[in-house]
PDB file of C-alpha atoms in Angstrom:
ATOM      1  CA  MET A   1     -38.784   7.878  34.076  1.00 83.00           C
ATOM      2  CA  THR A   2     -39.561   9.412  37.449  1.00 90.00           C
ATOM      3  CA  PHE A   3     -37.806  12.429  38.893  1.00 90.00           C
ATOM      4  CA  GLU A   4     -35.883  10.218  41.350  1.00 90.00           C
ATOM      5  CA  GLN A   5     -34.644   7.955  38.560  1.00 91.00           C
ATOM      6  CA  ALA A   6     -33.561  10.924  36.477  1.00 91.00           C
ATOM      7  CA  MET A   7     -31.720  12.438  39.423  1.00 91.00           C
ATOM      8  CA  ASP A   8     -30.021   9.140  40.259  1.00 91.00           C
ATOM      9  CA  ALA A   9     -28.749   8.923  36.689  1.00 92.00           C
ATOM     10  CA  PHE A  10     -27.597  12.531  36.951  1.00 91.00           C
ATOM     11  CA  ARG A  11     -25.768  11.827  40.233  1.00 91.00           C
ATOM     12  CA  THR A  12     -23.857   8.908  38.757  1.00 92.00           C
ATOM     13  CA  ALA A  13     -22.967  10.879  35.624  1.00 91.00           C
ATOM     14  CA  PHE A  14     -21.661  13.870  37.618  1.00 89.00           C
ATOM     15  CA  SER A  15     -20.565  12.207  40.875  1.00 88.00           C
ATOM     16  CA  GLY A  16     -17.242  14.049  40.725  1.00 88.00           C
ATOM     17  CA  SER A  17     -18.769  17.485  40.120  1.00 88.00           C
ATOM     18  CA  ILE A  18     -21.547  17.651  42.683  1.00 90.00           C
ATOM     19  CA  LEU A  19     -20.155  19.399  45.742  1.00 91.00           C
ATOM     20  CA  ARG A  20     -23.264  19.171  47.872  1.00 91.00           C
ATOM     21  CA  GLU A  21     -26.973  18.617  47.567  1.00 91.00           C
ATOM     22  CA  GLU A  22     -29.851  19.530  49.786  1.00 93.00           C
ATOM     23  CA  THR A  23     -33.625  19.192  49.810  1.00 93.00           C
ATOM     24  CA  HIS A  24     -35.796  21.928  51.238  1.00 93.00           C
ATOM     25  CA  ARG A  25     -39.595  21.625  51.151  1.00 93.00           C
ATOM     26  CA  GLY A  26     -39.342  19.017  48.424  1.00 89.00           C
ATOM     27  CA  GLU A  27     -37.109  21.145  46.198  1.00 92.00           C
ATOM     28  CA  LEU A  28     -33.765  19.657  45.266  1.00 93.00           C
ATOM     29  CA  THR A  29     -30.652  21.849  45.060  1.00 94.00           C
ATOM     30  CA  PHE A  30     -27.233  20.908  43.693  1.00 94.00           C
ATOM     31  CA  TYR A  31     -24.026  22.853  44.301  1.00 94.00           C
ATOM     32  CA  PHE A  32     -21.282  22.894  41.668  1.00 92.00           C
ATOM     33  CA  LYS A  33     -17.968  24.481  40.876  1.00 90.00           C
ATOM     34  CA  LYS A  34     -18.571  27.210  38.334  1.00 89.00           C
ATOM     35  CA  THR A  35     -16.389  25.504  35.714  1.00 91.00           C
ATOM     36  CA  ASP A  36     -18.734  22.501  35.715  1.00 90.00           C
ATOM     37  CA  VAL A  37     -21.870  24.550  35.075  1.00 91.00           C
ATOM     38  CA  PRO A  38     -21.973  24.413  31.227  1.00 91.00           C
ATOM     39  CA  ALA A  39     -21.496  20.622  31.095  1.00 91.00           C
ATOM     40  CA  VAL A  40     -24.076  20.055  33.839  1.00 92.00           C
ATOM     41  CA  CYS A  41     -26.613  22.351  32.187  1.00 92.00           C
ATOM     42  CA  ARG A  42     -26.149  20.779  28.783  1.00 92.00           C
ATOM     43  CA  TYR A  43     -26.666  17.320  30.259  1.00 92.00           C
ATOM     44  CA  LEU A  44     -29.789  18.416  32.147  1.00 92.00           C
ATOM     45  CA  ARG A  45     -31.289  19.972  29.040  1.00 92.00           C
ATOM     46  CA  ASP A  46     -30.491  17.150  26.617  1.00 92.00           C
ATOM     47  CA  GLN A  47     -30.735  14.023  28.796  1.00 90.00           C
ATOM     48  CA  THR A  48     -33.175  15.001  31.541  1.00 91.00           C
ATOM     49  CA  GLY A  49     -35.519  17.295  29.650  1.00 89.00           C
ATOM     50  CA  PHE A  50     -34.990  20.489  31.652  1.00 92.00           C
ATOM     51  CA  ASN A  51     -36.011  22.564  28.663  1.00 92.00           C
ATOM     52  CA  PHE A  52     -36.806  25.820  30.448  1.00 94.00           C
ATOM     53  CA  ILE A  53     -34.786  28.131  32.664  1.00 94.00           C
ATOM     54  CA  THR A  54     -37.257  29.884  34.952  1.00 94.00           C
ATOM     55  CA  ASP A  55     -34.748  32.140  36.590  1.00 93.00           C
ATOM     56  CA  CYS A  56     -31.089  32.915  36.884  1.00 93.00           C
ATOM     57  CA  LEU A  57     -30.213  35.142  39.795  1.00 93.00           C
ATOM     58  CA  GLY A  58     -27.414  36.246  42.022  1.00 94.00           C
ATOM     59  CA  THR A  59     -26.938  36.718  45.747  1.00 94.00           C
ATOM     60  CA  ASP A  60     -24.332  38.520  47.775  1.00 93.00           C
ATOM     61  CA  ARG A  61     -23.462  36.435  50.829  1.00 92.00           C
ATOM     62  CA  PHE A  62     -21.017  39.121  52.059  1.00 92.00           C
ATOM     63  CA  THR A  63     -18.436  36.516  53.074  1.00 90.00           C
ATOM     64  CA  ASP A  64     -14.676  36.674  52.636  1.00 90.00           C
ATOM     65  CA  GLU A  65     -14.555  33.600  50.424  1.00 90.00           C
ATOM     66  CA  GLU A  66     -16.914  32.699  47.583  1.00 91.00           C
ATOM     67  CA  ARG A  67     -18.894  35.843  48.176  1.00 92.00           C
ATOM     68  CA  TYR A  68     -21.366  35.676  45.304  1.00 94.00           C
ATOM     69  CA  GLU A  69     -23.759  32.948  44.303  1.00 93.00           C
ATOM     70  CA  VAL A  70     -25.319  32.426  40.892  1.00 94.00           C
ATOM     71  CA  ILE A  71     -28.494  30.374  41.116  1.00 95.00           C
ATOM     72  CA  TYR A  72     -30.322  28.663  38.262  1.00 94.00           C
ATOM     73  CA  HIS A  73     -33.937  27.555  38.496  1.00 95.00           C
ATOM     74  CA  LEU A  74     -34.732  24.883  35.937  1.00 94.00           C
ATOM     75  CA  ARG A  75     -38.003  23.350  34.868  1.00 93.00           C
ATOM     76  CA  ASN A  76     -38.928  20.331  32.848  1.00 92.00           C
ATOM     77  CA  LEU A  77     -42.162  21.530  31.312  1.00 93.00           C
ATOM     78  CA  THR A  78     -43.384  18.138  30.087  1.00 93.00           C
ATOM     79  CA  GLN A  79     -42.925  16.431  33.494  1.00 91.00           C
ATOM     80  CA  ALA A  80     -43.396  19.520  35.693  1.00 92.00           C
ATOM     81  CA  TRP A  81     -40.048  18.955  37.424  1.00 93.00           C
ATOM     82  CA  PHE A  82     -38.149  21.639  39.282  1.00 93.00           C
ATOM     83  CA  LEU A  83     -34.441  21.754  40.015  1.00 93.00           C
ATOM     84  CA  ARG A  84     -32.132  24.369  41.466  1.00 94.00           C
ATOM     85  CA  LEU A  85     -28.440  24.673  40.683  1.00 94.00           C
ATOM     86  CA  VAL A  86     -26.095  26.874  42.683  1.00 95.00           C
ATOM     87  CA  THR A  87     -22.553  27.905  41.927  1.00 94.00           C
ATOM     88  CA  ARG A  88     -20.343  30.211  43.943  1.00 93.00           C
ATOM     89  CA  VAL A  89     -18.167  32.978  42.555  1.00 93.00           C
ATOM     90  CA  ASP A  90     -15.227  34.400  44.462  1.00 92.00           C
ATOM     91  CA  GLU A  91     -14.588  38.143  44.596  1.00 90.00           C
ATOM     92  CA  SER A  92     -11.043  37.691  43.237  1.00 91.00           C
ATOM     93  CA  ASP A  93     -12.360  36.198  39.983  1.00 90.00           C
ATOM     94  CA  LEU A  94     -15.769  37.654  39.235  1.00 91.00           C
ATOM     95  CA  THR A  95     -16.517  35.498  36.222  1.00 92.00           C
ATOM     96  CA  CYS A  96     -18.918  32.685  35.544  1.00 93.00           C
ATOM     97  CA  PRO A  97     -19.508  30.701  32.336  1.00 93.00           C
ATOM     98  CA  THR A  98     -22.649  31.699  30.473  1.00 93.00           C
ATOM     99  CA  VAL A  99     -25.577  29.336  29.926  1.00 93.00           C
ATOM    100  CA  SER A 100     -27.219  31.628  27.371  1.00 92.00           C
ATOM    101  CA  ASP A 101     -26.019  29.297  24.585  1.00 92.00           C
ATOM    102  CA  ILE A 102     -27.901  26.428  26.274  1.00 93.00           C
ATOM    103  CA  TRP A 103     -31.080  28.349  27.140  1.00 93.00           C
ATOM    104  CA  PRO A 104     -31.367  31.616  25.183  1.00 93.00           C
ATOM    105  CA  ALA A 105     -33.748  32.866  27.884  1.00 93.00           C
ATOM    106  CA  ALA A 106     -30.761  33.155  30.221  1.00 92.00           C
ATOM    107  CA  ASN A 107     -29.394  36.031  28.141  1.00 93.00           C
ATOM    108  CA  TRP A 108     -31.252  38.865  29.859  1.00 94.00           C
ATOM    109  CA  MET A 109     -31.209  37.170  33.273  1.00 94.00           C
ATOM    110  CA  GLU A 110     -27.425  37.021  33.189  1.00 93.00           C
ATOM    111  CA  ARG A 111     -27.328  40.640  32.108  1.00 94.00           C
ATOM    112  CA  GLU A 112     -29.377  41.469  35.197  1.00 94.00           C
ATOM    113  CA  VAL A 113     -26.988  39.536  37.470  1.00 94.00           C
ATOM    114  CA  PHE A 114     -24.099  41.392  35.850  1.00 94.00           C
ATOM    115  CA  ASP A 115     -25.898  44.703  36.318  1.00 93.00           C
ATOM    116  CA  MET A 116     -26.693  44.142  39.986  1.00 93.00           C
ATOM    117  CA  TYR A 117     -23.602  42.224  41.222  1.00 93.00           C
ATOM    118  CA  GLY A 118     -20.882  42.759  38.633  1.00 91.00           C
ATOM    119  CA  VAL A 119     -20.417  39.072  37.840  1.00 92.00           C
ATOM    120  CA  THR A 120     -19.091  38.814  34.274  1.00 93.00           C
ATOM    121  CA  PHE A 121     -20.483  35.928  32.267  1.00 93.00           C
ATOM    122  CA  THR A 122     -17.799  34.626  29.922  1.00 92.00           C
ATOM    123  CA  GLY A 123     -19.108  33.773  26.468  1.00 92.00           C
ATOM    124  CA  HIS A 124     -22.214  35.938  26.853  1.00 92.00           C
ATOM    125  CA  PRO A 125     -23.071  37.467  23.453  1.00 92.00           C
ATOM    126  CA  ASP A 126     -24.231  40.895  24.672  1.00 91.00           C
ATOM    127  CA  LEU A 127     -23.250  41.626  28.255  1.00 91.00           C
ATOM    128  CA  ARG A 128     -24.525  45.163  28.748  1.00 92.00           C
ATOM    129  CA  ARG A 129     -26.256  46.550  31.811  1.00 91.00           C
ATOM    130  CA  MET A 130     -29.922  45.669  32.070  1.00 90.00           C
ATOM    131  CA  TYR A 131     -31.521  48.403  34.216  1.00 89.00           C
ATOM    132  CA  MET A 132     -28.900  50.901  35.295  1.00 89.00           C
ATOM    133  CA  PRO A 133     -27.299  53.449  32.913  1.00 87.00           C
ATOM    134  CA  GLN A 134     -24.371  52.135  30.887  1.00 88.00           C
ATOM    135  CA  ASP A 135     -21.931  54.553  32.547  1.00 87.00           C
ATOM    136  CA  PHE A 136     -23.104  53.727  36.089  1.00 88.00           C
ATOM    137  CA  GLU A 137     -20.062  52.834  38.177  1.00 88.00           C
ATOM    138  CA  TYR A 138     -21.600  50.754  40.948  1.00 91.00           C
ATOM    139  CA  TYR A 139     -23.400  47.441  41.391  1.00 92.00           C
ATOM    140  CA  PRO A 140     -26.506  48.293  43.407  1.00 92.00           C
ATOM    141  CA  LEU A 141     -27.430  44.928  44.953  1.00 92.00           C
ATOM    142  CA  ARG A 142     -24.036  44.450  46.561  1.00 92.00           C
ATOM    143  CA  LYS A 143     -24.296  44.637  50.322  1.00 92.00           C
ATOM    144  CA  GLU A 144     -21.939  47.598  50.677  1.00 91.00           C
ATOM    145  CA  PHE A 145     -23.988  49.741  48.281  1.00 92.00           C
ATOM    146  CA  PRO A 146     -26.170  52.186  50.236  1.00 91.00           C
ATOM    147  CA  LEU A 147     -29.904  51.682  49.717  1.00 89.00           C
ATOM    148  CA  ILE A 148     -30.520  55.329  48.857  1.00 88.00           C
ATOM    149  CA  GLY A 149     -27.770  55.216  46.231  1.00 85.00           C
ATOM    150  CA  ILE A 150     -24.771  57.443  45.785  1.00 85.00           C
ATOM    151  CA  GLU A 151     -25.554  61.105  45.328  1.00 82.00           C
ATOM    152  CA  GLY A 152     -24.771  62.392  41.870  1.00 81.00           C
ATOM    153  CA  SER A 153     -24.079  58.944  40.409  1.00 84.00           C
ATOM    154  CA  ILE A 154     -27.128  59.207  38.133  1.00 85.00           C
ATOM    155  CA  PRO A 155     -27.604  62.680  36.659  1.00 84.00           C
ATOM    156  CA  LEU A 156     -31.092  64.151  36.672  1.00 85.00           C
ATOM    157  CA  PRO A 157     -32.323  66.162  33.686  1.00 85.00           C
ATOM    158  CA  SER A 158     -32.247  69.880  34.143  1.00 79.00           C
ATOM    159  CA  GLY A 159     -33.758  72.691  32.145  1.00 59.00           C
ATOM    160  CA  GLY A 160     -34.402  76.388  32.181  1.00 46.00           C
ATOM    161  CA  HIS A 161     -37.047  76.840  34.796  1.00 43.00           C
TER     162      HIS A 161
ATOM    163  CA  MET B   1     -50.884  83.196  22.473  1.00 50.00           C
ATOM    164  CA  GLY B   2     -51.738  85.538  19.647  1.00 56.00           C
ATOM    165  CA  VAL B   3     -54.067  87.885  21.499  1.00 59.00           C
ATOM    166  CA  GLU B   4     -51.528  89.194  23.984  1.00 58.00           C
ATOM    167  CA  SER B   5     -48.910  90.041  21.368  1.00 63.00           C
ATOM    168  CA  ALA B   6     -51.355  92.532  19.817  1.00 62.00           C
ATOM    169  CA  PHE B   7     -51.122  94.673  22.968  1.00 59.00           C
ATOM    170  CA  GLY B   8     -48.074  96.799  23.632  1.00 59.00           C
ATOM    171  CA  GLU B   9     -46.477  97.491  26.993  1.00 57.00           C
ATOM    172  CA  GLY B  10     -48.894  99.094  29.411  1.00 54.00           C
ATOM    173  CA  TYR B  11     -52.087  98.414  27.508  1.00 57.00           C
ATOM    174  CA  ILE B  12     -52.952  95.148  29.195  1.00 55.00           C
ATOM    175  CA  THR B  13     -56.081  95.491  31.234  1.00 60.00           C
ATOM    176  CA  THR B  14     -57.387  93.314  33.989  1.00 68.00           C
ATOM    177  CA  THR B  15     -60.353  92.553  31.755  1.00 75.00           C
ATOM    178  CA  VAL B  16     -58.122  90.800  29.250  1.00 78.00           C
ATOM    179  CA  ASP B  17     -56.540  88.846  32.080  1.00 79.00           C
ATOM    180  CA  ALA B  18     -59.945  87.888  33.384  1.00 83.00           C
ATOM    181  CA  LEU B  19     -61.099  86.734  29.950  1.00 85.00           C
ATOM    182  CA  ALA B  20     -57.975  84.720  29.156  1.00 84.00           C
ATOM    183  CA  ASN B  21     -57.877  83.215  32.644  1.00 86.00           C
ATOM    184  CA  TRP B  22     -61.553  82.305  32.518  1.00 89.00           C
ATOM    185  CA  ALA B  23     -60.953  80.452  29.258  1.00 88.00           C
ATOM    186  CA  ARG B  24     -57.807  78.715  30.507  1.00 88.00           C
ATOM    187  CA  LYS B  25     -59.283  77.822  33.874  1.00 89.00           C
ATOM    188  CA  ASN B  26     -62.250  76.013  32.428  1.00 91.00           C
ATOM    189  CA  ALA B  27     -60.329  74.151  29.754  1.00 90.00           C
ATOM    190  CA  VAL B  28     -57.291  72.746  31.514  1.00 90.00           C
ATOM    191  CA  TRP B  29     -56.178  69.945  29.260  1.00 92.00           C
ATOM    192  CA  PRO B  30     -54.126  67.459  31.261  1.00 92.00           C
ATOM    193  CA  MET B  31     -51.291  65.365  29.928  1.00 92.00           C
ATOM    194  CA  PRO B  32     -51.559  62.160  31.991  1.00 91.00           C
ATOM    195  CA  MET B  33     -48.268  60.633  33.117  1.00 91.00           C
ATOM    196  CA  GLY B  34     -49.617  57.497  34.770  1.00 89.00           C
ATOM    197  CA  LEU B  35     -46.347  55.945  35.939  1.00 91.00           C
ATOM    198  CA  SER B  36     -47.714  53.380  38.385  1.00 89.00           C
ATOM    199  CA  CYS B  37     -50.703  52.595  40.603  1.00 91.00           C
ATOM    200  CA  CYS B  38     -51.747  56.268  40.919  1.00 91.00           C
ATOM    201  CA  GLY B  39     -52.533  56.044  37.216  1.00 90.00           C
ATOM    202  CA  ILE B  40     -55.524  53.826  38.038  1.00 91.00           C
ATOM    203  CA  GLU B  41     -56.883  56.442  40.432  1.00 91.00           C
ATOM    204  CA  LEU B  42     -56.205  59.022  37.746  1.00 90.00           C
ATOM    205  CA  MET B  43     -58.534  57.092  35.437  1.00 90.00           C
ATOM    206  CA  ALA B  44     -61.221  57.142  38.125  1.00 90.00           C
ATOM    207  CA  PHE B  45     -60.694  60.905  38.364  1.00 90.00           C
ATOM    208  CA  ALA B  46     -61.480  61.177  34.654  1.00 88.00           C
ATOM    209  CA  GLY B  47     -64.232  58.569  34.686  1.00 88.00           C
ATOM    210  CA  PRO B  48     -67.995  59.104  34.983  1.00 90.00           C
ATOM    211  CA  ARG B  49     -68.308  58.767  38.797  1.00 91.00           C
ATOM    212  CA  TYR B  50     -65.966  61.624  39.705  1.00 90.00           C
ATOM    213  CA  ASP B  51     -66.420  63.187  36.276  1.00 89.00           C
ATOM    214  CA  VAL B  52     -63.751  65.812  35.855  1.00 90.00           C
ATOM    215  CA  ALA B  53     -65.692  67.060  32.826  1.00 89.00           C
ATOM    216  CA  ARG B  54     -67.579  69.230  35.332  1.00 90.00           C
ATOM    217  CA  PHE B  55     -64.360  71.234  35.656  1.00 89.00           C
ATOM    218  CA  GLY B  56     -63.615  71.336  31.951  1.00 87.00           C
ATOM    219  CA  SER B  57     -60.659  68.964  32.171  1.00 88.00           C
ATOM    220  CA  GLU B  58     -62.077  65.874  30.557  1.00 84.00           C
ATOM    221  CA  VAL B  59     -59.913  66.172  27.454  1.00 87.00           C
ATOM    222  CA  PHE B  60     -56.877  64.056  28.289  1.00 88.00           C
ATOM    223  CA  ARG B  61     -54.286  64.910  25.676  1.00 86.00           C
ATOM    224  CA  PHE B  62     -51.719  62.264  24.880  1.00 90.00           C
ATOM    225  CA  SER B  63     -49.655  64.791  23.004  1.00 91.00           C
ATOM    226  CA  PRO B  64     -47.742  67.281  25.157  1.00 91.00           C
ATOM    227  CA  ARG B  65     -48.186  69.913  22.422  1.00 92.00           C
ATOM    228  CA  GLN B  66     -51.902  70.117  23.194  1.00 91.00           C
ATOM    229  CA  ALA B  67     -51.723  69.986  26.977  1.00 92.00           C
ATOM    230  CA  ASP B  68     -51.244  72.665  29.615  1.00 90.00           C
ATOM    231  CA  LEU B  69     -51.269  70.526  32.764  1.00 92.00           C
ATOM    232  CA  LEU B  70     -48.795  67.743  33.436  1.00 93.00           C
ATOM    233  CA  LEU B  71     -50.285  65.201  35.849  1.00 93.00           C
ATOM    234  CA  VAL B  72     -47.455  63.022  37.114  1.00 93.00           C
ATOM    235  CA  ALA B  73     -49.141  60.103  38.843  1.00 92.00           C
ATOM    236  CA  GLY B  74     -46.851  57.568  40.385  1.00 90.00           C
ATOM    237  CA  THR B  75     -43.292  56.486  41.080  1.00 93.00           C
ATOM    238  CA  CYS B  76     -40.780  58.252  38.875  1.00 92.00           C
ATOM    239  CA  THR B  77     -37.498  56.417  38.443  1.00 91.00           C
ATOM    240  CA  TYR B  78     -34.259  58.031  37.311  1.00 90.00           C
ATOM    241  CA  LYS B  79     -34.721  56.329  33.957  1.00 89.00           C
ATOM    242  CA  MET B  80     -38.202  57.849  33.559  1.00 91.00           C
ATOM    243  CA  SER B  81     -37.124  61.281  34.804  1.00 91.00           C
ATOM    244  CA  LYS B  82     -35.583  62.094  31.419  1.00 91.00           C
ATOM    245  CA  VAL B  83     -38.857  61.243  29.682  1.00 91.00           C
ATOM    246  CA  VAL B  84     -40.955  63.314  32.101  1.00 93.00           C
ATOM    247  CA  ARG B  85     -38.596  66.249  31.701  1.00 93.00           C
ATOM    248  CA  LYS B  86     -38.713  65.963  27.912  1.00 92.00           C
ATOM    249  CA  ILE B  87     -42.522  65.916  27.893  1.00 93.00           C
ATOM    250  CA  TRP B  88     -42.559  68.911  30.233  1.00 93.00           C
ATOM    251  CA  ASP B  89     -40.206  70.772  27.885  1.00 92.00           C
ATOM    252  CA  GLN B  90     -42.427  69.947  24.903  1.00 92.00           C
ATOM    253  CA  MET B  91     -45.533  71.465  26.492  1.00 92.00           C
ATOM    254  CA  PRO B  92     -46.327  75.016  25.388  1.00 90.00           C
ATOM    255  CA  ASP B  93     -46.398  77.825  27.952  1.00 83.00           C
ATOM    256  CA  PRO B  94     -48.256  78.599  30.124  1.00 85.00           C
ATOM    257  CA  LYS B  95     -48.231  75.221  31.811  1.00 90.00           C
ATOM    258  CA  TRP B  96     -48.790  73.746  35.240  1.00 92.00           C
ATOM    259  CA  CYS B  97     -47.833  70.557  36.999  1.00 94.00           C
ATOM    260  CA  ILE B  98     -49.458  68.347  39.629  1.00 94.00           C
ATOM    261  CA  ALA B  99     -47.413  65.780  41.555  1.00 94.00           C
ATOM    262  CA  MET B 100     -49.995  63.148  42.369  1.00 93.00           C
ATOM    263  CA  GLY B 101     -49.342  60.794  45.255  1.00 92.00           C
ATOM    264  CA  ALA B 102     -46.556  60.258  47.770  1.00 93.00           C
ATOM    265  CA  CYS B 103     -44.098  58.857  45.215  1.00 92.00           C
ATOM    266  CA  ALA B 104     -44.283  61.722  42.767  1.00 92.00           C
ATOM    267  CA  SER B 105     -44.106  64.229  45.614  1.00 92.00           C
ATOM    268  CA  THR B 106     -41.286  62.776  47.716  1.00 92.00           C
ATOM    269  CA  GLY B 107     -40.328  59.343  46.432  1.00 89.00           C
ATOM    270  CA  GLY B 108     -42.824  57.875  48.895  1.00 88.00           C
ATOM    271  CA  MET B 109     -41.882  54.548  50.401  1.00 91.00           C
ATOM    272  CA  PHE B 110     -39.278  53.986  47.685  1.00 90.00           C
ATOM    273  CA  ARG B 111     -36.330  55.521  49.481  1.00 89.00           C
ATOM    274  CA  SER B 112     -33.916  53.647  47.242  1.00 89.00           C
ATOM    275  CA  TYR B 113     -31.346  54.125  44.509  1.00 90.00           C
ATOM    276  CA  PRO B 114     -33.507  53.887  41.336  1.00 90.00           C
ATOM    277  CA  VAL B 115     -36.338  56.234  42.407  1.00 91.00           C
ATOM    278  CA  THR B 116     -36.176  60.030  42.295  1.00 91.00           C
ATOM    279  CA  GLN B 117     -37.067  61.522  45.671  1.00 91.00           C
ATOM    280  CA  GLY B 118     -39.807  63.732  44.267  1.00 90.00           C
ATOM    281  CA  ILE B 119     -40.313  65.017  40.745  1.00 91.00           C
ATOM    282  CA  ASP B 120     -39.576  68.559  41.922  1.00 90.00           C
ATOM    283  CA  GLU B 121     -35.906  67.561  41.629  1.00 89.00           C
ATOM    284  CA  PHE B 122     -36.186  68.121  37.898  1.00 90.00           C
ATOM    285  CA  ILE B 123     -39.473  69.880  37.043  1.00 92.00           C
ATOM    286  CA  PRO B 124     -41.337  72.691  38.839  1.00 92.00           C
ATOM    287  CA  VAL B 125     -44.440  71.456  40.659  1.00 93.00           C
ATOM    288  CA  ASP B 126     -47.469  73.658  41.402  1.00 93.00           C
ATOM    289  CA  VAL B 127     -49.601  71.344  43.533  1.00 94.00           C
ATOM    290  CA  TYR B 128     -48.637  68.271  45.536  1.00 94.00           C
ATOM    291  CA  VAL B 129     -51.349  65.720  46.278  1.00 94.00           C
ATOM    292  CA  PRO B 130     -50.695  63.503  49.313  1.00 92.00           C
ATOM    293  CA  GLY B 131     -51.959  59.942  49.514  1.00 90.00           C
ATOM    294  CA  CYS B 132     -50.978  56.479  48.424  1.00 90.00           C
ATOM    295  CA  PRO B 133     -52.841  56.651  46.131  1.00 90.00           C
ATOM    296  CA  PRO B 134     -54.863  59.833  46.630  1.00 92.00           C
ATOM    297  CA  ARG B 135     -58.598  59.558  46.227  1.00 92.00           C
ATOM    298  CA  PRO B 136     -59.967  61.067  43.003  1.00 92.00           C
ATOM    299  CA  ASP B 137     -61.615  63.862  45.007  1.00 92.00           C
ATOM    300  CA  ALA B 138     -58.144  64.885  46.226  1.00 93.00           C
ATOM    301  CA  VAL B 139     -57.013  65.160  42.620  1.00 92.00           C
ATOM    302  CA  ILE B 140     -60.104  67.225  41.812  1.00 93.00           C
ATOM    303  CA  ASN B 141     -59.161  69.477  44.724  1.00 93.00           C
ATOM    304  CA  ALA B 142     -55.668  69.810  43.241  1.00 93.00           C
ATOM    305  CA  LEU B 143     -57.198  70.729  39.905  1.00 93.00           C
ATOM    306  CA  MET B 144     -59.302  73.407  41.625  1.00 93.00           C
ATOM    307  CA  GLN B 145     -56.141  74.800  43.221  1.00 93.00           C
ATOM    308  CA  ILE B 146     -54.561  74.894  39.764  1.00 92.00           C
ATOM    309  CA  GLN B 147     -57.613  76.792  38.539  1.00 92.00           C
ATOM    310  CA  GLU B 148     -57.178  79.225  41.418  1.00 91.00           C
ATOM    311  CA  LYS B 149     -53.545  79.681  40.432  1.00 90.00           C
ATOM    312  CA  ILE B 150     -54.521  80.265  36.815  1.00 89.00           C
ATOM    313  CA  GLY B 151     -56.893  82.953  38.097  1.00 86.00           C
ATOM    314  CA  GLN B 152     -53.910  84.886  39.439  1.00 84.00           C
ATOM    315  CA  HIS B 153     -52.081  84.604  36.139  1.00 79.00           C
ATOM    316  CA  SER B 154     -51.479  87.680  34.041  1.00 76.00           C
ATOM    317  CA  VAL B 155     -51.002  87.545  30.299  1.00 70.00           C
ATOM    318  CA  LEU B 156     -47.937  89.743  30.864  1.00 69.00           C
ATOM    319  CA  MET B 157     -46.275  86.715  32.487  1.00 68.00           C
ATOM    320  CA  ASP B 158     -46.430  84.796  29.221  1.00 62.00           C
ATOM    321  CA  ARG B 159     -43.792  86.847  27.465  1.00 51.00           C
TER     322      ARG B 159
END
């Protein structure tokens, strides 16, 4: 089975779910509603052999509607295929279904997206912050967060000197 | 230090200072805090070409209990600041600190939310070394300035 054949089969199976697709420099990207993500990912892993999630990341588009994007980079390691999935998350409902039950590697990546953008992954087994302190109140990769940070938001150690 | 406690108030002589300072100056044991790329240059500073053994500082101690110079080399994040502070607190007095490189001195090019804008925000620094990274000779110069500072030290200051 070639990549084109696999993708044609995928398109027919999920014709109702695919919102948009685009090809840039030979890399194929599919856009989905966030509710379709678990079914799509499970199909891609089991039927198409995308057995490895290279990356799961977020972006802040700073738009009024569907502000955040969660992006999945998938690889089929036996065929060396690459595929990108994108789903958009609106600010009014900052949740997205987890894929960490499909690829366990997504666990920490989703924690990072949560840490940086505040997107909550429903069904995630251990959604704590990844880099920032647990009591940190902000999401640093959001566009409105100042680059230098907010003074006093992370306490520095002090001692008798 | 045991020697100083044997002398009462007013009995300290400059000769004792000179002896203690001579010993301390020529056996500065650094605690290396290689936090990023400056750590590589720090290794060159200790290696055979620049050979810090000529200044008596070749004994890198990986235990803060045995060190009297904290060499912070590299970018210090807020997360790491607690560790650096803890190591500094664990070092016995008298102790000195070198901020090596632009990042440790001022935050360097990382003017952003996770990086402390200079380690002097949470520990006292004696010598700042500019550079990104500084050459090993610059670090040797910093060590010589530390030695000069130790020369002005009085054992009375230890108590």
